[in-house]
Amino acid sequence: MDVITYVLIVALTIGLFFFAIFFREKPTRI
C-alpha cells in the first residue's frame, strides 16, 4: 500500500470521527 493512500485513509477516518462528535454535540445546526 502506498504511503499517500494510508495517510488519506487515516485522515478520512479521523475526519469522520471528529465530524460525528461535532454533529452529536451540535445537532442540526445547518
C-alpha positions as a printed Julia matrix, in Angstrom:
30×3 Matrix{Float64}:
   0.0    0.0    0.0
   1.28   3.47  -0.84
   2.03   5.92   1.95
  -0.24   8.54   0.37
  -3.17   6.11   0.36
  -2.5    5.22   4.01
  -2.39   8.91   5.0
  -5.61   9.62   3.1
  -7.4    6.72   4.81
  -6.22   7.8    8.27
  -7.12  11.44   7.62
 -10.56  10.45   6.32
 -11.2    8.22   9.35
 -10.15  10.93  11.81
 -12.2   13.5    9.88
 -15.32  11.34  10.03
 -14.7   10.66  13.74
 -14.45  14.35  14.64
 -17.4   15.16  12.35
 -19.52  12.57  14.19
 -18.57  14.05  17.58
 -19.19  17.63  16.39
 -22.54  16.64  14.83
 -23.56  14.88  18.06
 -22.61  17.92  20.18
 -24.44  20.42  17.92
 -27.36  18.57  16.27
 -28.97  20.03  13.13
 -27.42  23.5   13.24
 -27.16  23.69   9.44
